[in-house]
Structure formats: C-alpha cells, structure tokens
PDB file of C-alpha atoms in Angstrom:
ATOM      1  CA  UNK A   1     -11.618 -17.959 172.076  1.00 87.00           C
ATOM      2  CA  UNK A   2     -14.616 -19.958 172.912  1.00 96.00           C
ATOM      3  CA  UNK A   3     -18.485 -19.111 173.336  1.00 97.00           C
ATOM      4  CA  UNK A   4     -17.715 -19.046 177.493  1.00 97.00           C
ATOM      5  CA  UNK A   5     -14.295 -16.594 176.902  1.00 97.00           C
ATOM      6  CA  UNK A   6     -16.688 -14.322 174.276  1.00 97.00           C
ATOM      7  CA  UNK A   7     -19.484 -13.887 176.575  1.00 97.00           C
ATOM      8  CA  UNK A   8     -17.286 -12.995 179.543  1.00 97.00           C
ATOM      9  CA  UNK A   9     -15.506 -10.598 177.657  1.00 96.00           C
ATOM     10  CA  UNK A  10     -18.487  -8.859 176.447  1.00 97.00           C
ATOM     11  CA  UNK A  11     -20.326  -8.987 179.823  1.00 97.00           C
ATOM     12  CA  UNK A  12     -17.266  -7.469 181.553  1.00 97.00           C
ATOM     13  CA  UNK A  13     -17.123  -4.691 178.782  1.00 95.00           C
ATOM     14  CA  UNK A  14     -20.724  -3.971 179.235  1.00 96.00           C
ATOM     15  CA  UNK A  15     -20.099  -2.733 182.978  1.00 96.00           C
ATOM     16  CA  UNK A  16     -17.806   0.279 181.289  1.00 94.00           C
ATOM     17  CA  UNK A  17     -15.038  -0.054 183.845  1.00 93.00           C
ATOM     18  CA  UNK A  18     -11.754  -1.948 183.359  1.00 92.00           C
ATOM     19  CA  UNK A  19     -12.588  -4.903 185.306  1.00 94.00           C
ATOM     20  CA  UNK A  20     -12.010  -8.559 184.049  1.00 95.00           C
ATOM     21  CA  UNK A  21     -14.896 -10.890 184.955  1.00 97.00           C
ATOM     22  CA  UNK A  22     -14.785 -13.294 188.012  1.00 95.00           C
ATOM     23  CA  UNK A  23     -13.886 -17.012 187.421  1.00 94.00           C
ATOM     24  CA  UNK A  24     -15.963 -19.493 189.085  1.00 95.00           C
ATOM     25  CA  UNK A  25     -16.467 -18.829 192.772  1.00 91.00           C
ATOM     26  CA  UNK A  26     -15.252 -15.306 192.772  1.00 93.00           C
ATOM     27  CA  UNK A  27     -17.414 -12.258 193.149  1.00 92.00           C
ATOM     28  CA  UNK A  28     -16.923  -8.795 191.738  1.00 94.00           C
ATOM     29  CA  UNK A  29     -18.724  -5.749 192.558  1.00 95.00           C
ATOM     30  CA  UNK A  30     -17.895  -2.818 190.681  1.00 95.00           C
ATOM     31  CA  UNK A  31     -18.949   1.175 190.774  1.00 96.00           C
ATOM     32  CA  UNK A  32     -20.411   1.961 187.448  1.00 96.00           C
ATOM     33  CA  UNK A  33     -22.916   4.084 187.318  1.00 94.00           C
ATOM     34  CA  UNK A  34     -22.566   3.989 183.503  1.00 94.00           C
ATOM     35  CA  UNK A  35     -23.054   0.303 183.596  1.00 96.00           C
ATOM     36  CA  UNK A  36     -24.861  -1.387 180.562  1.00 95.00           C
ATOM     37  CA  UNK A  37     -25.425  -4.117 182.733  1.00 95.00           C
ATOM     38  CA  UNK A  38     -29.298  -2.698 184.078  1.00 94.00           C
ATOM     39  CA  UNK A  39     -31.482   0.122 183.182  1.00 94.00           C
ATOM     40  CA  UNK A  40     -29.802   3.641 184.763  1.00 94.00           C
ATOM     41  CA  UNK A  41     -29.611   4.070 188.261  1.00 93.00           C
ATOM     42  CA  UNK A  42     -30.063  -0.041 189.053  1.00 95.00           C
ATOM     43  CA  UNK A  43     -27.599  -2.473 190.422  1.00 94.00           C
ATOM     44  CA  UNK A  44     -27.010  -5.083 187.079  1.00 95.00           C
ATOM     45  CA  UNK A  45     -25.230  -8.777 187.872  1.00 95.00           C
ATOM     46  CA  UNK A  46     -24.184 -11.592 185.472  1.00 96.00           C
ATOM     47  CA  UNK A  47     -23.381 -14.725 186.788  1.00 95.00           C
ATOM     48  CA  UNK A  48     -21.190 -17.099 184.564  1.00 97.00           C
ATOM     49  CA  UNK A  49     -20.208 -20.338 185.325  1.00 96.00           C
ATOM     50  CA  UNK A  50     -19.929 -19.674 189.029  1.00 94.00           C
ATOM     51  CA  UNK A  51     -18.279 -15.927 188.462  1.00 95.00           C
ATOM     52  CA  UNK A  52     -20.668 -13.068 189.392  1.00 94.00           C
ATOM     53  CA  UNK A  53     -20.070  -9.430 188.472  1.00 96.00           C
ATOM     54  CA  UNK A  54     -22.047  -6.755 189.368  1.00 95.00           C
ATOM     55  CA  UNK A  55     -22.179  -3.282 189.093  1.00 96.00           C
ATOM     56  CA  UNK A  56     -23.644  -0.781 191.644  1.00 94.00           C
ATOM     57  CA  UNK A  57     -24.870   3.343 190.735  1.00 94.00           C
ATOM     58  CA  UNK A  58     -23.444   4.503 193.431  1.00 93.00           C
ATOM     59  CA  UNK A  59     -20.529   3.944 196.613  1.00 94.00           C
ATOM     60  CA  UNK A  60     -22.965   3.100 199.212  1.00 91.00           C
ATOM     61  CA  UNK A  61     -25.334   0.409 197.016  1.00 90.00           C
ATOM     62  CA  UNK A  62     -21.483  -1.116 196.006  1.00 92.00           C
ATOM     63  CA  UNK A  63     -20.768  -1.956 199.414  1.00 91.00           C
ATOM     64  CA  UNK A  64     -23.819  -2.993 200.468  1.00 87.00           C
ATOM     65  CA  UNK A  65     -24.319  -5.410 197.480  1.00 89.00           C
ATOM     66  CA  UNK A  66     -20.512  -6.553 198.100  1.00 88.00           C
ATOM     67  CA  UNK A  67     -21.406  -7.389 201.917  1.00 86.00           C
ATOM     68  CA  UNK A  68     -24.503  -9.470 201.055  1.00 85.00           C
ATOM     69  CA  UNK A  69     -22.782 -11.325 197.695  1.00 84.00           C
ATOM     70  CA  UNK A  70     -19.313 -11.976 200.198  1.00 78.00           C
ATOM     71  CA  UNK A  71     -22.088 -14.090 202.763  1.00 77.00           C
ATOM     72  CA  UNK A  72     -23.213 -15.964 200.087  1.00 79.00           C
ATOM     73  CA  UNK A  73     -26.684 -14.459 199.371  1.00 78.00           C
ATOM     74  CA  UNK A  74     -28.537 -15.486 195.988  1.00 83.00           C
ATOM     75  CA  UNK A  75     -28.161 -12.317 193.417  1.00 80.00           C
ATOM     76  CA  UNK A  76     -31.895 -13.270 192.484  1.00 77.00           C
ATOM     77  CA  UNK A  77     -32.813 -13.211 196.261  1.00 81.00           C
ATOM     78  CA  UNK A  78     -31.655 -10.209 197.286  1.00 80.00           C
ATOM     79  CA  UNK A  79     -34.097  -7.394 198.528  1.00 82.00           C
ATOM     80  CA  UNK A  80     -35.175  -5.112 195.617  1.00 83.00           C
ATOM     81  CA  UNK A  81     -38.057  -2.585 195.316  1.00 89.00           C
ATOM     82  CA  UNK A  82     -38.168  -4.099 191.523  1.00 91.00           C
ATOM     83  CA  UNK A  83     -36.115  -6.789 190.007  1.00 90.00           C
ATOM     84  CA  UNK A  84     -35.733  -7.813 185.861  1.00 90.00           C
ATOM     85  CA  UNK A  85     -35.178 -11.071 185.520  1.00 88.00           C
ATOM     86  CA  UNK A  86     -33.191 -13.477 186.545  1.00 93.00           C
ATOM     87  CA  UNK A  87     -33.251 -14.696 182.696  1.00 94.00           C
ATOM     88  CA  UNK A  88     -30.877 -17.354 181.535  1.00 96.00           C
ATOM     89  CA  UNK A  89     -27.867 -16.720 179.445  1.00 97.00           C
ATOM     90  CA  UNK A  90     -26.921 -19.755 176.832  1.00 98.00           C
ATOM     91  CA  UNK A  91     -24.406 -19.472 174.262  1.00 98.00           C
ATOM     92  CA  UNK A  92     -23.521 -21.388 171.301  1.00 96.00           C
ATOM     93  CA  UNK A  93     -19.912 -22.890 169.730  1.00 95.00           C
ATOM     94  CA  UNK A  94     -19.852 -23.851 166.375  1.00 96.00           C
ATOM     95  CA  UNK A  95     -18.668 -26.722 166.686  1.00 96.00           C
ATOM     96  CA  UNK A  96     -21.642 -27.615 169.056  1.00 96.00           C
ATOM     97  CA  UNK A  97     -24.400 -26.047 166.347  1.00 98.00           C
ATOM     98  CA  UNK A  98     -27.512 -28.778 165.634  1.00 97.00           C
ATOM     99  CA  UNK A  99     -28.656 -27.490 162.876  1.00 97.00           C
ATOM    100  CA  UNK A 100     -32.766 -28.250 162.401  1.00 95.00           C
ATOM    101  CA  UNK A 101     -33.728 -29.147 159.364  1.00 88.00           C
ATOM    102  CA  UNK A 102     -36.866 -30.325 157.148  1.00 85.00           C
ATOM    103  CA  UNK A 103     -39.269 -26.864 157.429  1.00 86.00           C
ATOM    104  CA  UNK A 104     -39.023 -24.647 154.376  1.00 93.00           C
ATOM    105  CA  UNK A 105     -37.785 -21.592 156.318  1.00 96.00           C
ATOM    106  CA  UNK A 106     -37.226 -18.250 154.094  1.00 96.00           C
ATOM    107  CA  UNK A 107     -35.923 -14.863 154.574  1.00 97.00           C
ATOM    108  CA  UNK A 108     -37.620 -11.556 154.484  1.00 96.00           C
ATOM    109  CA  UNK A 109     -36.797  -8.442 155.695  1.00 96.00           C
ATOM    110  CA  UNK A 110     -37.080  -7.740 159.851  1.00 93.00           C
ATOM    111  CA  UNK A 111     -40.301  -5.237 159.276  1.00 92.00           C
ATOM    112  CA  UNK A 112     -42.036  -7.233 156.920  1.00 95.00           C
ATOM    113  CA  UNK A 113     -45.598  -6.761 157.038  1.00 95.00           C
ATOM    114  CA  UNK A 114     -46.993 -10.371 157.748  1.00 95.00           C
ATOM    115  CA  UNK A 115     -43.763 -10.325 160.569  1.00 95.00           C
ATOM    116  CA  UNK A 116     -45.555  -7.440 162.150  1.00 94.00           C
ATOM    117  CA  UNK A 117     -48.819  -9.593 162.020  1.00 94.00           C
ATOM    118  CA  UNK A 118     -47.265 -12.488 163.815  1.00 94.00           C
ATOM    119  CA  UNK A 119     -46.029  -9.824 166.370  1.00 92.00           C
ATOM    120  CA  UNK A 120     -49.749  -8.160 166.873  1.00 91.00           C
ATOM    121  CA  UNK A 121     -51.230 -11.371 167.475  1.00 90.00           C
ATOM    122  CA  UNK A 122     -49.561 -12.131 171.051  1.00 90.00           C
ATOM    123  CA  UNK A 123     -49.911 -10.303 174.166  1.00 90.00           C
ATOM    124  CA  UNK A 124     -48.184  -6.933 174.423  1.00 90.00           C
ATOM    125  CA  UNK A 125     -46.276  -8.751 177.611  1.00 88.00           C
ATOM    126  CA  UNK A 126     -45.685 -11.266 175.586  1.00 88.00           C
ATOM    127  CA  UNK A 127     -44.532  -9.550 172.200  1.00 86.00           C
ATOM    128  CA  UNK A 128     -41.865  -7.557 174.470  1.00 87.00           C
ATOM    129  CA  UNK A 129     -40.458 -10.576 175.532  1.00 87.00           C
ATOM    130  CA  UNK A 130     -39.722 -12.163 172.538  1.00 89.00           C
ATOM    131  CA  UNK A 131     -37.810  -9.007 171.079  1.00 90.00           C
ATOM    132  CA  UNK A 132     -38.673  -9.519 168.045  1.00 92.00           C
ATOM    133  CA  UNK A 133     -39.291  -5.833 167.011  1.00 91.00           C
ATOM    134  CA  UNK A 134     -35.389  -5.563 167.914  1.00 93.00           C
ATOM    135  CA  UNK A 135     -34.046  -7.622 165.481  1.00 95.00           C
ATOM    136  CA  UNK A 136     -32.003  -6.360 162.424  1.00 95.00           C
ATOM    137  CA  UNK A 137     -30.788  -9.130 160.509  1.00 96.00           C
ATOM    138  CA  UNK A 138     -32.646 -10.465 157.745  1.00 96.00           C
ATOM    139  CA  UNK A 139     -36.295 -12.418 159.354  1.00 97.00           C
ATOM    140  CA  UNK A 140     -36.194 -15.676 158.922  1.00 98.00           C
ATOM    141  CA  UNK A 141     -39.429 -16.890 159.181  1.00 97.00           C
ATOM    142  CA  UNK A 142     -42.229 -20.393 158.513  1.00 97.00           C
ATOM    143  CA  UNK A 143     -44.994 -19.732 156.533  1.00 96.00           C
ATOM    144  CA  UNK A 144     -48.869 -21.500 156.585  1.00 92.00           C
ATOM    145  CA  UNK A 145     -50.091 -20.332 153.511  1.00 92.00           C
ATOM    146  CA  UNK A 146     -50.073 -16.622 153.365  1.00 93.00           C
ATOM    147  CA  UNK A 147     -49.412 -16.220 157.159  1.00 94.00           C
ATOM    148  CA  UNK A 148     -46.125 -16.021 158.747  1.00 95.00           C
ATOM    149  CA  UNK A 149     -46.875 -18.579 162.047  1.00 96.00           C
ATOM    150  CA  UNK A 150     -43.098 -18.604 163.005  1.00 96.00           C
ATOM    151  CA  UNK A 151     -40.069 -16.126 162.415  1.00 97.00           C
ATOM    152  CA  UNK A 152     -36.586 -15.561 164.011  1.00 97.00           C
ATOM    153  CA  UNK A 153     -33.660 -13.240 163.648  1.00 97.00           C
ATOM    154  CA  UNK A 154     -31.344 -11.194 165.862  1.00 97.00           C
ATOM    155  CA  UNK A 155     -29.732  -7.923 166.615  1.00 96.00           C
ATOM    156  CA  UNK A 156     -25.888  -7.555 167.345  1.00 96.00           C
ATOM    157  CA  UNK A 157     -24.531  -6.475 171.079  1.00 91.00           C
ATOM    158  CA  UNK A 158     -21.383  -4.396 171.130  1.00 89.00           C
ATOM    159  CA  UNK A 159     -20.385  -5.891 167.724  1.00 92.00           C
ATOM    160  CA  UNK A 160     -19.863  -9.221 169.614  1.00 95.00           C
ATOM    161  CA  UNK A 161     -23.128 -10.841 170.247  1.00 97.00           C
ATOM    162  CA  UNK A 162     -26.359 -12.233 168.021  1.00 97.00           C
ATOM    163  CA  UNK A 163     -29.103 -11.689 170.418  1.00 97.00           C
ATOM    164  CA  UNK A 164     -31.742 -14.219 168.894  1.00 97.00           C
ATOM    165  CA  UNK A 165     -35.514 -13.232 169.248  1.00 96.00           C
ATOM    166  CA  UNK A 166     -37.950 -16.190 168.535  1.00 97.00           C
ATOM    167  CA  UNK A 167     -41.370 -15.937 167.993  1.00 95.00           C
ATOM    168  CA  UNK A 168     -44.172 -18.842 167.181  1.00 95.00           C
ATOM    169  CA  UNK A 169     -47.915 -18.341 166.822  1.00 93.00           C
ATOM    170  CA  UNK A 170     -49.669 -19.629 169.623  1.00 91.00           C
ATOM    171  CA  UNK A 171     -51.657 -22.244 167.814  1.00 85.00           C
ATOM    172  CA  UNK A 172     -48.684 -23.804 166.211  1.00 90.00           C
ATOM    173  CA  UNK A 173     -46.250 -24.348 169.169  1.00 90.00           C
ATOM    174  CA  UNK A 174     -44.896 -27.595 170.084  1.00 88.00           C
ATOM    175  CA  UNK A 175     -44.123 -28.759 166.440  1.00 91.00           C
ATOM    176  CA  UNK A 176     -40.447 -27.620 165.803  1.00 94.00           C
ATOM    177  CA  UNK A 177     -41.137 -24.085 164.183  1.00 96.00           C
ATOM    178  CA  UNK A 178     -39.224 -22.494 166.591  1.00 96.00           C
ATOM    179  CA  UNK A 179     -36.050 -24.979 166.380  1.00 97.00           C
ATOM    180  CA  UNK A 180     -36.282 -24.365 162.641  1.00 97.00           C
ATOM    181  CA  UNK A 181     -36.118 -20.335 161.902  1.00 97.00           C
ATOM    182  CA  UNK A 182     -34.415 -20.052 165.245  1.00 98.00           C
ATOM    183  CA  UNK A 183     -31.833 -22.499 163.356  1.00 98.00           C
ATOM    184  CA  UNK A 184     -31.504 -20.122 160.364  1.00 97.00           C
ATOM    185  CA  UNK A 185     -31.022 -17.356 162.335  1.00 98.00           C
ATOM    186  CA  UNK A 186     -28.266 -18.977 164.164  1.00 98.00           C
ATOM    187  CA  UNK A 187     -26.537 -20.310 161.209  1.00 97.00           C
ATOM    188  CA  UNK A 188     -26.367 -16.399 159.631  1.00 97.00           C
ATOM    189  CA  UNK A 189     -25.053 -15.448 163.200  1.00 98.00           C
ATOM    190  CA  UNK A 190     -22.196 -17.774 163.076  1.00 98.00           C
ATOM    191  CA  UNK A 191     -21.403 -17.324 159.362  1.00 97.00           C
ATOM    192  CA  UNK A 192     -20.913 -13.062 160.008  1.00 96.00           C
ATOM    193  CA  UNK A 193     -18.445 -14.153 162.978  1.00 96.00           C
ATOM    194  CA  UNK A 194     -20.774 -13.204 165.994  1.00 98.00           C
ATOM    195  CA  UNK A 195     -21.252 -15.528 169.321  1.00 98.00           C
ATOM    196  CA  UNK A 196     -25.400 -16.556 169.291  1.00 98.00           C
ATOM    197  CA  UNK A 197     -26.640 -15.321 172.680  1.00 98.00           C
ATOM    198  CA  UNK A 198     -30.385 -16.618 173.752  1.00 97.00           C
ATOM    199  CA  UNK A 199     -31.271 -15.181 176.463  1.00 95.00           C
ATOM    200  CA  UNK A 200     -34.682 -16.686 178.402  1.00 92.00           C
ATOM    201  CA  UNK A 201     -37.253 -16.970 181.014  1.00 88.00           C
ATOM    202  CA  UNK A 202     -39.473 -19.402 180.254  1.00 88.00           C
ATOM    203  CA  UNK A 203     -38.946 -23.356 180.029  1.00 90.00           C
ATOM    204  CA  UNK A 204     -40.219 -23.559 176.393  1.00 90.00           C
ATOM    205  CA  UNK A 205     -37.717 -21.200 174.854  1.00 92.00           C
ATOM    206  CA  UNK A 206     -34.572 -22.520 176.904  1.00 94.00           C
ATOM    207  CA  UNK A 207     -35.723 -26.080 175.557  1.00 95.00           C
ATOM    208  CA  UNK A 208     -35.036 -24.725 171.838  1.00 96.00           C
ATOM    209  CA  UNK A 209     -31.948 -23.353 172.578  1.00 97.00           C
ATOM    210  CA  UNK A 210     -30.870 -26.582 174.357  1.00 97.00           C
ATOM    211  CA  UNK A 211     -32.341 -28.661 171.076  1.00 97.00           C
ATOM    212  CA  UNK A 212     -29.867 -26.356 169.198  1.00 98.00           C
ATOM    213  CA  UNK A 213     -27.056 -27.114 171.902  1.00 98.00           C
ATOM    214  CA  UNK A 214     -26.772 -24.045 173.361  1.00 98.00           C
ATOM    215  CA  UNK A 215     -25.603 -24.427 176.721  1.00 97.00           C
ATOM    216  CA  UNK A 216     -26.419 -22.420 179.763  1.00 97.00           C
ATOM    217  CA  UNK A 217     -23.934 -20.944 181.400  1.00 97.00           C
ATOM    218  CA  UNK A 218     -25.601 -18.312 183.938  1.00 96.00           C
ATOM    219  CA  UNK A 219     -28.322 -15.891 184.232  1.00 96.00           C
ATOM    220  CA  UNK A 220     -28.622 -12.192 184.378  1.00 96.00           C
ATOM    221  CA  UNK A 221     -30.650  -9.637 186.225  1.00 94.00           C
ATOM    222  CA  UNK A 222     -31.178  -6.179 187.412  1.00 95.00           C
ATOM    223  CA  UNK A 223     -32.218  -4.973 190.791  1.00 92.00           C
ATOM    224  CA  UNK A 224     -33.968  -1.666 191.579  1.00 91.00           C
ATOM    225  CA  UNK A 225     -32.282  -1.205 195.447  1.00 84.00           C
ATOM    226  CA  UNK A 226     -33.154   1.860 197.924  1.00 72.00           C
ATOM    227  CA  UNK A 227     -30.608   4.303 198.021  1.00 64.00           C
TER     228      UNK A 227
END
C-alpha cells in the first residue's frame, strides 16, 4: 500500500464511522459526532487528491455542509464562526526519501532540557505550532556548542502515522538545520514501519518537506459552524 492508500485509510478511520474515503472528484459527508477529524462539536474535512470527506456533529450541519460541498464551494471558504487551518497534508514513500546529510545530528530524549530551551525561546503561537512538546520518539536534534538551535522528532497517529514536529532557532534558519534532524526523524519513522505525515501552514516548513520529497497531497481543516 502506498503513502496516498495509508493516509486515506487512516483519515477515513479517524471520522469513526465505516465510510471509505472519496476518490478524486467525489465528496463525502458523514454524521460523526465522534469524529477525530476536528475538535468536538466542529465540522472536520480532509481533502486528498481531489476526494473530500467530511464529517458533521450533528443531522442538520451534515446536510447543510453536503448542499454547499455538492455546488462546488471551497471547504476553506465556507462560512464558519472559527476555522483551524486549512494546513497542508504531505506524505512520504520510501522509495521517494532524500535523505539530508552533512550536519552532525544526535539523539536525545523528547524532554531533554536544552530541547525545552529551544522550545521557550519562540513565541507561545509559535511553539504550538511546531508540536514539538508532542513528540515521543527519540529528539533528534543540531547542536551550536552547548545549545540545541535545531531538533525534530514525531509522535504516532492511530498506530499508522509519524506526525513530524520541526523546530529551528530563529537566528539559524535558512541553512539546512531543519532538512537535517527533520531527515533523522524521518528515517526512524520509516525504519519502525510508520507513513511520515508533515502537516503545515507556512511556506518555509512545506519547502523542507518538499526538499525531503514529501509530496502534498491535500489539506485539512476544521470549521466551527452555527447550529
């Protein structure tokens, strides 16, 4: 099964409902108010390769979501009192893996204490985004001297997925410490059998993943909708 087949599987097992996930150009909108898809209560969609599935709290959000998606509204445009997202979903084969090499990347354990510094010197916005307080693999992580100025790892979805979390210090960016301990991280991921999922907003981190040939294959989001 390949990176695509994984991540559609896993997405369509997130909504807790028997429901396979759309091919390209079909839509799905399921009732699940159990859905993992969005925070409790929220519509959640997924959009793969042209496929989107969505999940609805409750009979009258389902059809209303299902009436916009079937006239061809954009899942990120549709009218929300709050919306997460839309971040980018990317996903990684093994056979497409570029490795990075030529940093001296090492392991450590995910609450390391000069980890936890890296973390504290970002923006709390900032720090949340990255997810790297999430992680529970081993850190993998570029040191200056004493200071950790670049560390990745990830933690595992539903036994299927390595979510990676990358974080560089903000002095340092730009010079391929990113691409390097995200690289290690990715390596361990494939090596225990998981699918690498990177999972981004902003340009800078979905150039990384790219560098590492991930490929993007949708984007995810969850709406907050009147009742």
């Amino acid at each position: 099964m390949n990176a695509l087949d994984r991540a559609r599987e896993m997405w369509a097992g997130l909504t807790r409902t028997p429901v396979p996930f759309p091919r390209p150009g079909e839509v799905r909108v399921v009732l699940s108010p159990d859905s993992r898809l969005c925070p409790p209560g929220w519509a959640g969609v997924v959009v793969l390769d042209g496929g989107v599935l969505c999940t609805a709290p409750s009979p009258a959000l389902a059809e209303a979501l299902r009436g916009r998606l079937a006239a061809g509204a954009d899942p990120a445009r549709l009218p929300a009192e709050e919306v997460l997202g839309p971040a980018a979903l990317a996903y990684l084969d093994a056979a497409d893996f570029l490795p990075a090499h030529g940093e001296d990347v090492r392991a450590v354990p995910p609450d390391h204490a000069d980890v936890l510094a890296l973390l504290g010197s970002v923006p709390a916005d900032e720090a949340a985004e990255c997810g790297l307080d999430e992680v529970e693999s081993e850190m993998y992580v570029v040191r200056d001297g004493p200071e950790v100025v670049a560390a990745a790892g990830y933690r595992t979805w539903v036994g299927t997925a390595a979510h990676l979390s990358v974080l560089t210090a903000p002095g340092r960016r730009g010079h391929g410490l990113a691409r390097a301990v995200a690289s290690a991280a990715v390596a361990d991921a494939l090596a225990s059998g998981l699918l690498p999922q990177w999972r981004a907003r902003v340009a800078p981190s979905r150039r990384v993943a790219r560098a590492l040939g991930f490929r993007e294959y949708g984007e995810q989001l969850s709406l907050r909708l009147d009742p």
